[in-house]
Amino acid sequence: MNVVEYIYYAGYRLSRRRGLSKQRQLPHKTISVGNLTLGGTGKTPLVIAIAEEAKKYGYFPCILTRGYRGKAKNPVFVSKGDGPLTEYHQSGDEPYLMALRLKGVEIIKGADRYEAGVMSEGANLFIIDDGFQHWRVKRDIDVVLIDSVSGFGNGRLFPMGPLREPVSELRRANVVVLTKSASNGKAVSSDLYRFDRTDTLKKIEITDHIYKASHRAAYLITPNGEKLPLNLMTGKRVYAFCGIANPQSFSDSLKELGANVLKLKTFRDHYGYKASDIKSIMAQAHSVSAEAIITTEKDLIKLRNFDNSSLFALGIDFIIDDEFYKEILLGI
């Protein structure tokens, strides 16, 4: 650990100590979904999937989210179960997407998830989005996601690497999910240990409660919300663009559908599109003779004024073994 990493780690330890000293318990069972690394591991699709499954088990779920880049400062309802109550720039793009996709689920944005949780109007299950490093709320289950492609990267702490905290902190997790796997189902310790450059996890002996999961293209969606079949992309010449943490996974999904991806234009994660960006996208798509323009569902919500009938977004579902849901929903 060099000096820069040590300074970051010292700040992390201080934040953790302060948070734990003020930790409070919400009135109902609480599941946290988080990760050890910066960047996209698939938290939002899994949070959506858990909320959907929880309803089947008789729960009325409430998702508590920081709402990254959302301008609303105080805790605010993004949804009470019937669609968005705010604009995406107030809630943040991911909470807004959750509100569009989920019915019968409360979604509350707030930096302090406890203060957000006490606003709930009848939920009996709380799901904390990106909660592994949020110390102020006690949780019954910590679910931690690890990208099966990039793992822990170079194994170093931010800013020298992708780790938010040391790999050894994975011992706090109750359940580990290896996302973007080639298959789904229960995993074994060797599936997890291969990402650990220092064999720290072998010393902790995490051997159970590990699952493999994948993301699956589910549908196409237009700016007006119409869902269309995936085969519309088969053989099409497409211009793709996105502002997500892992753009390559988006491109790979399009190619798996049989689309001919002529160009992939990338923006930073959570990017807010301007009129000049839209003009540039349309010009570039025209220059390569694209038959369709495609982006992600998270990006689409920021492009409602994109006046082009050839624009689509790719909807993604999170696929994981049913045993995972039984463990986290029946085991609490």
Tab-separated table of C-alpha atoms in Angstrom:
chain	number	residue	atom	x	y	z
A	1	MET	CA	0.000	0.000	0.000
A	2	ASN	CA	1.588	3.291	-1.077
A	3	VAL	CA	1.097	6.712	0.526
A	4	VAL	CA	-1.904	7.674	-1.625
A	5	GLU	CA	-3.666	4.385	-0.909
A	6	TYR	CA	-2.869	4.731	2.788
A	7	ILE	CA	-4.456	8.200	2.919
A	8	TYR	CA	-7.572	6.841	1.196
A	9	TYR	CA	-7.663	3.855	3.566
A	10	ALA	CA	-7.302	6.107	6.617
A	11	GLY	CA	-10.275	8.150	5.411
A	12	TYR	CA	-12.250	4.965	4.816
A	13	ARG	CA	-11.520	3.739	8.360
A	14	LEU	CA	-12.569	7.081	9.855
A	15	SER	CA	-15.806	7.130	7.842
A	16	ARG	CA	-16.558	3.574	8.907
A	17	ARG	CA	-15.919	4.298	12.581
A	18	ARG	CA	-18.153	7.379	12.521
A	19	GLY	CA	-20.903	5.546	10.663
A	20	LEU	CA	-20.896	2.543	12.976
A	21	SER	CA	-21.075	4.814	16.026
A	22	LYS	CA	-24.357	6.212	14.691
A	23	GLN	CA	-25.751	2.970	13.261
A	24	ARG	CA	-29.506	2.496	13.582
A	25	GLN	CA	-31.992	-0.284	12.863
A	26	LEU	CA	-34.915	0.096	10.471
A	27	PRO	CA	-38.248	-1.353	11.659
A	28	HIS	CA	-38.214	-4.293	9.226
A	29	LYS	CA	-35.753	-6.739	7.717
A	30	THR	CA	-33.048	-5.135	5.614
A	31	ILE	CA	-31.008	-6.478	2.679
A	32	SER	CA	-27.994	-4.576	1.378
A	33	VAL	CA	-26.725	-4.995	-2.197
A	34	GLY	CA	-23.222	-3.671	-2.816
A	35	ASN	CA	-19.711	-4.366	-4.036
A	36	LEU	CA	-16.036	-3.994	-3.179
A	37	THR	CA	-15.023	-2.180	-6.351
A	38	LEU	CA	-15.764	1.029	-8.190
A	39	GLY	CA	-17.711	0.723	-11.411
A	40	GLY	CA	-20.559	-1.418	-12.627
A	41	THR	CA	-21.069	-4.934	-11.303
A	42	GLY	CA	-24.808	-5.081	-11.973
A	43	LYS	CA	-26.223	-3.771	-8.694
A	44	THR	CA	-29.224	-2.019	-10.234
A	45	PRO	CA	-30.485	-5.063	-12.217
A	46	LEU	CA	-30.095	-7.236	-9.108
A	47	VAL	CA	-31.908	-4.738	-6.868
A	48	ILE	CA	-34.767	-4.712	-9.386
A	49	ALA	CA	-34.790	-8.521	-9.505
A	50	ILE	CA	-34.813	-8.876	-5.700
A	51	ALA	CA	-37.700	-6.419	-5.402
A	52	GLU	CA	-39.715	-8.313	-8.028
A	53	GLU	CA	-39.079	-11.664	-6.334
A	54	ALA	CA	-39.803	-10.247	-2.882
A	55	LYS	CA	-43.340	-9.377	-3.987
A	56	LYS	CA	-43.891	-13.037	-4.891
A	57	TYR	CA	-42.927	-13.922	-1.312
A	58	GLY	CA	-45.560	-11.539	0.046
A	59	TYR	CA	-43.334	-8.558	0.783
A	60	PHE	CA	-44.023	-4.893	0.093
A	61	PRO	CA	-40.433	-3.793	-0.657
A	62	CYS	CA	-38.866	-0.377	-0.262
A	63	ILE	CA	-35.619	0.398	-2.107
A	64	LEU	CA	-33.348	2.922	-0.389
A	65	THR	CA	-30.876	4.533	-2.762
A	66	ARG	CA	-28.330	7.313	-2.704
A	67	GLY	CA	-29.404	8.391	-6.188
A	68	TYR	CA	-25.972	9.268	-7.557
A	69	ARG	CA	-25.963	12.650	-9.348
A	70	GLY	CA	-29.603	13.249	-8.392
A	71	LYS	CA	-30.096	16.900	-7.412
A	72	ALA	CA	-32.695	16.333	-4.670
A	73	LYS	CA	-30.935	16.893	-1.332
A	74	ASN	CA	-33.462	15.723	1.251
A	75	PRO	CA	-34.956	12.215	1.281
A	76	VAL	CA	-37.582	12.117	-1.455
A	77	PHE	CA	-39.998	9.521	-2.813
A	78	VAL	CA	-38.988	8.521	-6.317
A	79	SER	CA	-41.935	6.115	-6.457
A	80	LYS	CA	-44.695	4.912	-4.155
A	81	GLY	CA	-45.308	1.922	-6.398
A	82	ASP	CA	-47.028	3.455	-9.416
A	83	GLY	CA	-44.208	4.980	-11.427
A	84	PRO	CA	-41.856	7.957	-11.084
A	85	LEU	CA	-42.835	10.896	-8.875
A	86	THR	CA	-39.741	12.946	-9.765
A	87	GLU	CA	-37.744	13.762	-12.860
A	88	TYR	CA	-34.564	11.771	-13.444
A	89	HIS	CA	-32.309	14.773	-12.774
A	90	GLN	CA	-33.807	15.015	-9.272
A	91	SER	CA	-33.671	11.318	-8.405
A	92	GLY	CA	-30.665	10.182	-10.424
A	93	ASP	CA	-30.869	7.944	-13.484
A	94	GLU	CA	-30.804	4.542	-11.753
A	95	PRO	CA	-33.591	5.258	-9.193
A	96	TYR	CA	-35.690	6.681	-12.027
A	97	LEU	CA	-35.142	3.528	-14.076
A	98	MET	CA	-36.181	1.420	-11.070
A	99	ALA	CA	-39.344	3.508	-10.752
A	100	LEU	CA	-40.190	2.895	-14.407
A	101	ARG	CA	-39.641	-0.855	-14.191
A	102	LEU	CA	-41.103	-1.655	-10.772
A	103	LYS	CA	-44.732	-1.545	-9.708
A	104	GLY	CA	-45.786	-2.124	-6.116
A	105	VAL	CA	-42.363	-1.099	-4.814
A	106	GLU	CA	-41.457	2.057	-2.916
A	107	ILE	CA	-38.253	3.824	-3.963
A	108	ILE	CA	-36.791	6.541	-1.753
A	109	LYS	CA	-33.687	8.591	-2.556
A	110	GLY	CA	-31.569	9.861	0.319
A	111	ALA	CA	-27.906	10.050	1.277
A	112	ASP	CA	-28.847	8.847	4.777
A	113	ARG	CA	-30.673	5.576	4.085
A	114	TYR	CA	-32.066	5.426	7.626
A	115	GLU	CA	-33.748	8.824	7.269
A	116	ALA	CA	-35.041	7.671	3.888
A	117	GLY	CA	-36.311	4.396	5.337
A	118	VAL	CA	-38.385	5.974	8.096
A	119	MET	CA	-40.343	7.812	5.383
A	120	SER	CA	-41.722	4.508	4.092
A	121	GLU	CA	-45.496	4.213	4.048
A	122	GLY	CA	-45.974	0.566	4.904
A	123	ALA	CA	-43.054	-1.384	3.443
A	124	ASN	CA	-42.084	-4.564	5.300
A	125	LEU	CA	-38.740	-5.175	3.570
A	126	PHE	CA	-35.931	-2.706	2.914
A	127	ILE	CA	-33.390	-3.131	0.105
A	128	ILE	CA	-30.367	-0.830	0.328
A	129	ASP	CA	-28.903	-0.092	-3.097
A	130	ASP	CA	-25.089	0.184	-2.990
A	131	GLY	CA	-25.101	-0.382	0.754
A	132	PHE	CA	-21.958	-2.370	1.559
A	133	GLN	CA	-20.052	0.781	2.572
A	134	HIS	CA	-23.085	2.539	4.089
A	135	TRP	CA	-22.493	2.071	7.805
A	136	ARG	CA	-25.403	3.988	9.342
A	137	VAL	CA	-28.029	1.289	8.821
A	138	LYS	CA	-27.891	-2.182	10.330
A	139	ARG	CA	-28.693	-4.893	7.836
A	140	ASP	CA	-29.749	-8.513	8.140
A	141	ILE	CA	-28.080	-9.674	4.930
A	142	ASP	CA	-25.183	-8.202	2.966
A	143	VAL	CA	-25.136	-9.313	-0.678
A	144	VAL	CA	-21.864	-8.451	-2.425
A	145	LEU	CA	-21.425	-8.557	-6.210
A	146	ILE	CA	-18.137	-9.331	-7.959
A	147	ASP	CA	-17.640	-8.930	-11.708
A	148	SER	CA	-16.572	-12.322	-13.085
A	149	VAL	CA	-14.678	-10.634	-15.906
A	150	SER	CA	-12.640	-7.987	-14.063
A	151	GLY	CA	-12.721	-9.374	-10.521
A	152	PHE	CA	-10.745	-7.136	-8.146
A	153	GLY	CA	-8.671	-5.625	-10.963
A	154	ASN	CA	-5.084	-5.053	-9.871
A	155	GLY	CA	-6.047	-5.721	-6.258
A	156	ARG	CA	-5.204	-2.207	-5.088
A	157	LEU	CA	-7.220	0.448	-3.294
A	158	PHE	CA	-8.529	3.589	-4.984
A	159	PRO	CA	-7.006	5.666	-6.559
A	160	MET	CA	-4.293	3.152	-7.522
A	161	GLY	CA	-6.879	0.484	-8.301
A	162	PRO	CA	-10.627	-0.240	-8.288
A	163	LEU	CA	-11.059	-1.399	-4.675
A	164	ARG	CA	-13.234	0.663	-2.345
A	165	GLU	CA	-11.927	-1.317	0.620
A	166	PRO	CA	-9.539	-4.256	1.146
A	167	VAL	CA	-10.491	-7.663	-0.239
A	168	SER	CA	-10.446	-9.014	3.322
A	169	GLU	CA	-13.636	-7.028	4.051
A	170	LEU	CA	-15.508	-9.576	1.961
A	171	ARG	CA	-15.727	-11.544	5.216
A	172	ARG	CA	-18.650	-9.236	6.140
A	173	ALA	CA	-20.711	-10.556	3.225
A	174	ASN	CA	-23.452	-13.090	3.883
A	175	VAL	CA	-23.886	-13.899	0.185
A	176	VAL	CA	-21.515	-13.372	-2.761
A	177	VAL	CA	-22.755	-13.112	-6.365
A	178	LEU	CA	-20.362	-13.521	-9.304
A	179	THR	CA	-21.973	-11.470	-12.067
A	180	LYS	CA	-21.486	-11.758	-15.844
A	181	SER	CA	-20.774	-15.467	-15.468
A	182	ALA	CA	-21.087	-17.906	-18.348
A	183	SER	CA	-23.568	-19.971	-16.317
A	184	ASN	CA	-25.925	-19.597	-13.367
A	185	GLY	CA	-26.285	-21.547	-10.146
A	186	LYS	CA	-24.287	-22.273	-7.014
A	187	ALA	CA	-20.572	-21.517	-7.210
A	188	VAL	CA	-17.638	-22.937	-5.261
A	189	SER	CA	-14.838	-21.187	-3.427
A	190	SER	CA	-12.346	-21.659	-6.282
A	191	ASP	CA	-14.626	-19.561	-8.519
A	192	LEU	CA	-14.140	-16.711	-6.073
A	193	TYR	CA	-10.520	-17.215	-5.039
A	194	ARG	CA	-9.195	-16.881	-8.592
A	195	PHE	CA	-9.735	-13.098	-8.400
A	196	ASP	CA	-7.661	-12.689	-5.237
A	197	ARG	CA	-4.009	-11.873	-5.973
A	198	THR	CA	-2.862	-12.265	-2.353
A	199	ASP	CA	-4.875	-15.356	-1.341
A	200	THR	CA	-6.558	-13.311	1.395
A	201	LEU	CA	-9.891	-15.014	0.811
A	202	LYS	CA	-8.421	-18.472	1.320
A	203	LYS	CA	-7.413	-17.389	4.808
A	204	ILE	CA	-10.967	-16.176	5.463
A	205	GLU	CA	-12.307	-19.471	4.075
A	206	ILE	CA	-15.390	-18.237	2.245
A	207	THR	CA	-16.715	-21.540	0.938
A	208	ASP	CA	-20.497	-21.282	0.801
A	209	HIS	CA	-23.277	-18.868	-0.125
A	210	ILE	CA	-21.661	-18.063	-3.490
A	211	TYR	CA	-23.775	-17.818	-6.649
A	212	LYS	CA	-23.100	-17.287	-10.345
A	213	ALA	CA	-25.317	-14.889	-12.267
A	214	SER	CA	-25.581	-13.347	-15.714
A	215	HIS	CA	-27.260	-10.486	-17.533
A	216	ARG	CA	-29.611	-11.371	-20.370
A	217	ALA	CA	-30.995	-9.135	-23.077
A	218	ALA	CA	-34.759	-9.158	-22.537
A	219	TYR	CA	-36.400	-6.677	-24.918
A	220	LEU	CA	-36.024	-3.518	-26.962
A	221	ILE	CA	-37.798	-0.375	-25.827
A	222	THR	CA	-38.584	2.878	-27.641
A	223	PRO	CA	-38.499	6.418	-26.184
A	224	ASN	CA	-42.285	6.289	-25.708
A	225	GLY	CA	-42.043	3.086	-23.665
A	226	GLU	CA	-43.140	0.550	-26.286
A	227	LYS	CA	-41.459	-2.834	-25.833
A	228	LEU	CA	-40.388	-4.684	-28.973
A	229	PRO	CA	-38.847	-8.122	-29.655
A	230	LEU	CA	-35.088	-8.565	-29.704
A	231	ASN	CA	-35.048	-10.098	-33.185
A	232	LEU	CA	-35.567	-6.638	-34.671
A	233	MET	CA	-31.818	-6.146	-34.189
A	234	THR	CA	-30.771	-9.348	-35.952
A	235	GLY	CA	-28.698	-8.462	-39.012
A	236	LYS	CA	-29.269	-4.717	-38.524
A	237	ARG	CA	-26.506	-2.168	-39.069
A	238	VAL	CA	-26.529	-0.309	-35.748
A	239	TYR	CA	-24.841	2.697	-34.205
A	240	ALA	CA	-24.531	2.173	-30.451
A	241	PHE	CA	-23.787	4.623	-27.658
A	242	CYS	CA	-23.909	4.530	-23.868
A	243	GLY	CA	-22.841	6.230	-20.653
A	244	ILE	CA	-22.338	3.263	-18.331
A	245	ALA	CA	-19.460	1.841	-16.292
A	246	ASN	CA	-18.876	-1.159	-18.565
A	247	PRO	CA	-19.661	-0.269	-22.199
A	248	GLN	CA	-18.025	-3.412	-23.590
A	249	SER	CA	-20.686	-5.626	-21.996
A	250	PHE	CA	-23.341	-3.564	-23.806
A	251	SER	CA	-21.575	-4.002	-27.142
A	252	ASP	CA	-21.153	-7.726	-26.522
A	253	SER	CA	-24.881	-8.103	-25.812
A	254	LEU	CA	-25.745	-6.445	-29.124
A	255	LYS	CA	-23.397	-8.719	-31.046
A	256	GLU	CA	-24.924	-11.767	-29.355
A	257	LEU	CA	-28.279	-10.644	-30.769
A	258	GLY	CA	-26.790	-10.699	-34.265
A	259	ALA	CA	-26.550	-6.930	-34.661
A	260	ASN	CA	-23.799	-5.474	-36.826
A	261	VAL	CA	-22.325	-2.848	-34.474
A	262	LEU	CA	-20.774	-0.267	-36.790
A	263	LYS	CA	-19.594	2.038	-34.010
A	264	LEU	CA	-19.798	2.230	-30.217
A	265	LYS	CA	-19.676	5.778	-28.845
A	266	THR	CA	-18.980	5.892	-25.109
A	267	PHE	CA	-19.635	8.568	-22.508
A	268	ARG	CA	-18.798	8.569	-18.802
A	269	ASP	CA	-21.110	6.720	-16.427
A	270	HIS	CA	-24.321	8.640	-15.531
A	271	TYR	CA	-23.637	11.114	-18.342
A	272	GLY	CA	-26.202	13.881	-18.860
A	273	TYR	CA	-26.787	14.302	-22.585
A	274	LYS	CA	-26.881	17.750	-24.165
A	275	ALA	CA	-28.541	18.826	-27.406
A	276	SER	CA	-25.117	18.954	-29.059
A	277	ASP	CA	-24.493	15.317	-28.086
A	278	ILE	CA	-27.747	14.218	-29.682
A	279	LYS	CA	-26.940	16.155	-32.843
A	280	SER	CA	-23.499	14.538	-32.994
A	281	ILE	CA	-24.909	11.037	-32.412
A	282	MET	CA	-27.423	11.415	-35.228
A	283	ALA	CA	-24.769	12.783	-37.597
A	284	GLN	CA	-22.352	9.950	-36.847
A	285	ALA	CA	-25.086	7.332	-37.237
A	286	HIS	CA	-25.990	8.823	-40.609
A	287	SER	CA	-22.331	8.888	-41.702
A	288	VAL	CA	-21.977	5.117	-41.215
A	289	SER	CA	-25.397	4.402	-42.810
A	290	ALA	CA	-26.804	2.888	-39.623
A	291	GLU	CA	-30.282	1.383	-39.830
A	292	ALA	CA	-30.865	1.821	-36.107
A	293	ILE	CA	-29.463	3.746	-33.146
A	294	ILE	CA	-29.353	1.851	-29.875
A	295	THR	CA	-28.433	2.681	-26.294
A	296	THR	CA	-29.043	1.311	-22.794
A	297	GLU	CA	-32.277	1.617	-20.863
A	298	LYS	CA	-30.492	3.779	-18.267
A	299	ASP	CA	-29.376	6.189	-20.990
A	300	LEU	CA	-32.760	6.244	-22.708
A	301	ILE	CA	-34.494	7.951	-19.780
A	302	LYS	CA	-32.279	10.986	-20.418
A	303	LEU	CA	-33.193	11.057	-24.118
A	304	ARG	CA	-36.964	11.470	-24.074
A	305	ASN	CA	-36.671	14.393	-26.501
A	306	PHE	CA	-34.586	12.418	-28.971
A	307	ASP	CA	-36.750	12.914	-32.062
A	308	ASN	CA	-35.790	9.875	-34.098
A	309	SER	CA	-37.938	6.833	-34.827
A	310	SER	CA	-34.847	4.653	-35.259
A	311	LEU	CA	-33.777	4.981	-31.579
A	312	PHE	CA	-34.077	1.925	-29.331
A	313	ALA	CA	-32.757	0.843	-25.957
A	314	LEU	CA	-31.780	-2.630	-24.850
A	315	GLY	CA	-33.543	-3.901	-21.734
A	316	ILE	CA	-31.569	-6.253	-19.479
A	317	ASP	CA	-32.744	-8.861	-16.950
A	318	PHE	CA	-30.673	-10.321	-14.110
A	319	ILE	CA	-30.540	-14.129	-14.182
A	320	ILE	CA	-29.673	-16.075	-11.036
A	321	ASP	CA	-30.670	-19.390	-9.470
A	322	ASP	CA	-33.908	-19.417	-7.460
A	323	GLU	CA	-31.953	-20.739	-4.478
A	324	PHE	CA	-30.426	-17.282	-4.134
A	325	TYR	CA	-33.837	-15.701	-3.590
A	326	LYS	CA	-34.860	-18.423	-1.160
A	327	GLU	CA	-31.702	-17.847	0.863
A	328	ILE	CA	-32.042	-14.093	1.181
A	329	LEU	CA	-35.845	-13.852	1.411
A	330	LEU	CA	-36.719	-16.918	3.471
A	331	GLY	CA	-33.571	-16.825	5.535
A	332	ILE	CA	-34.261	-13.458	7.150
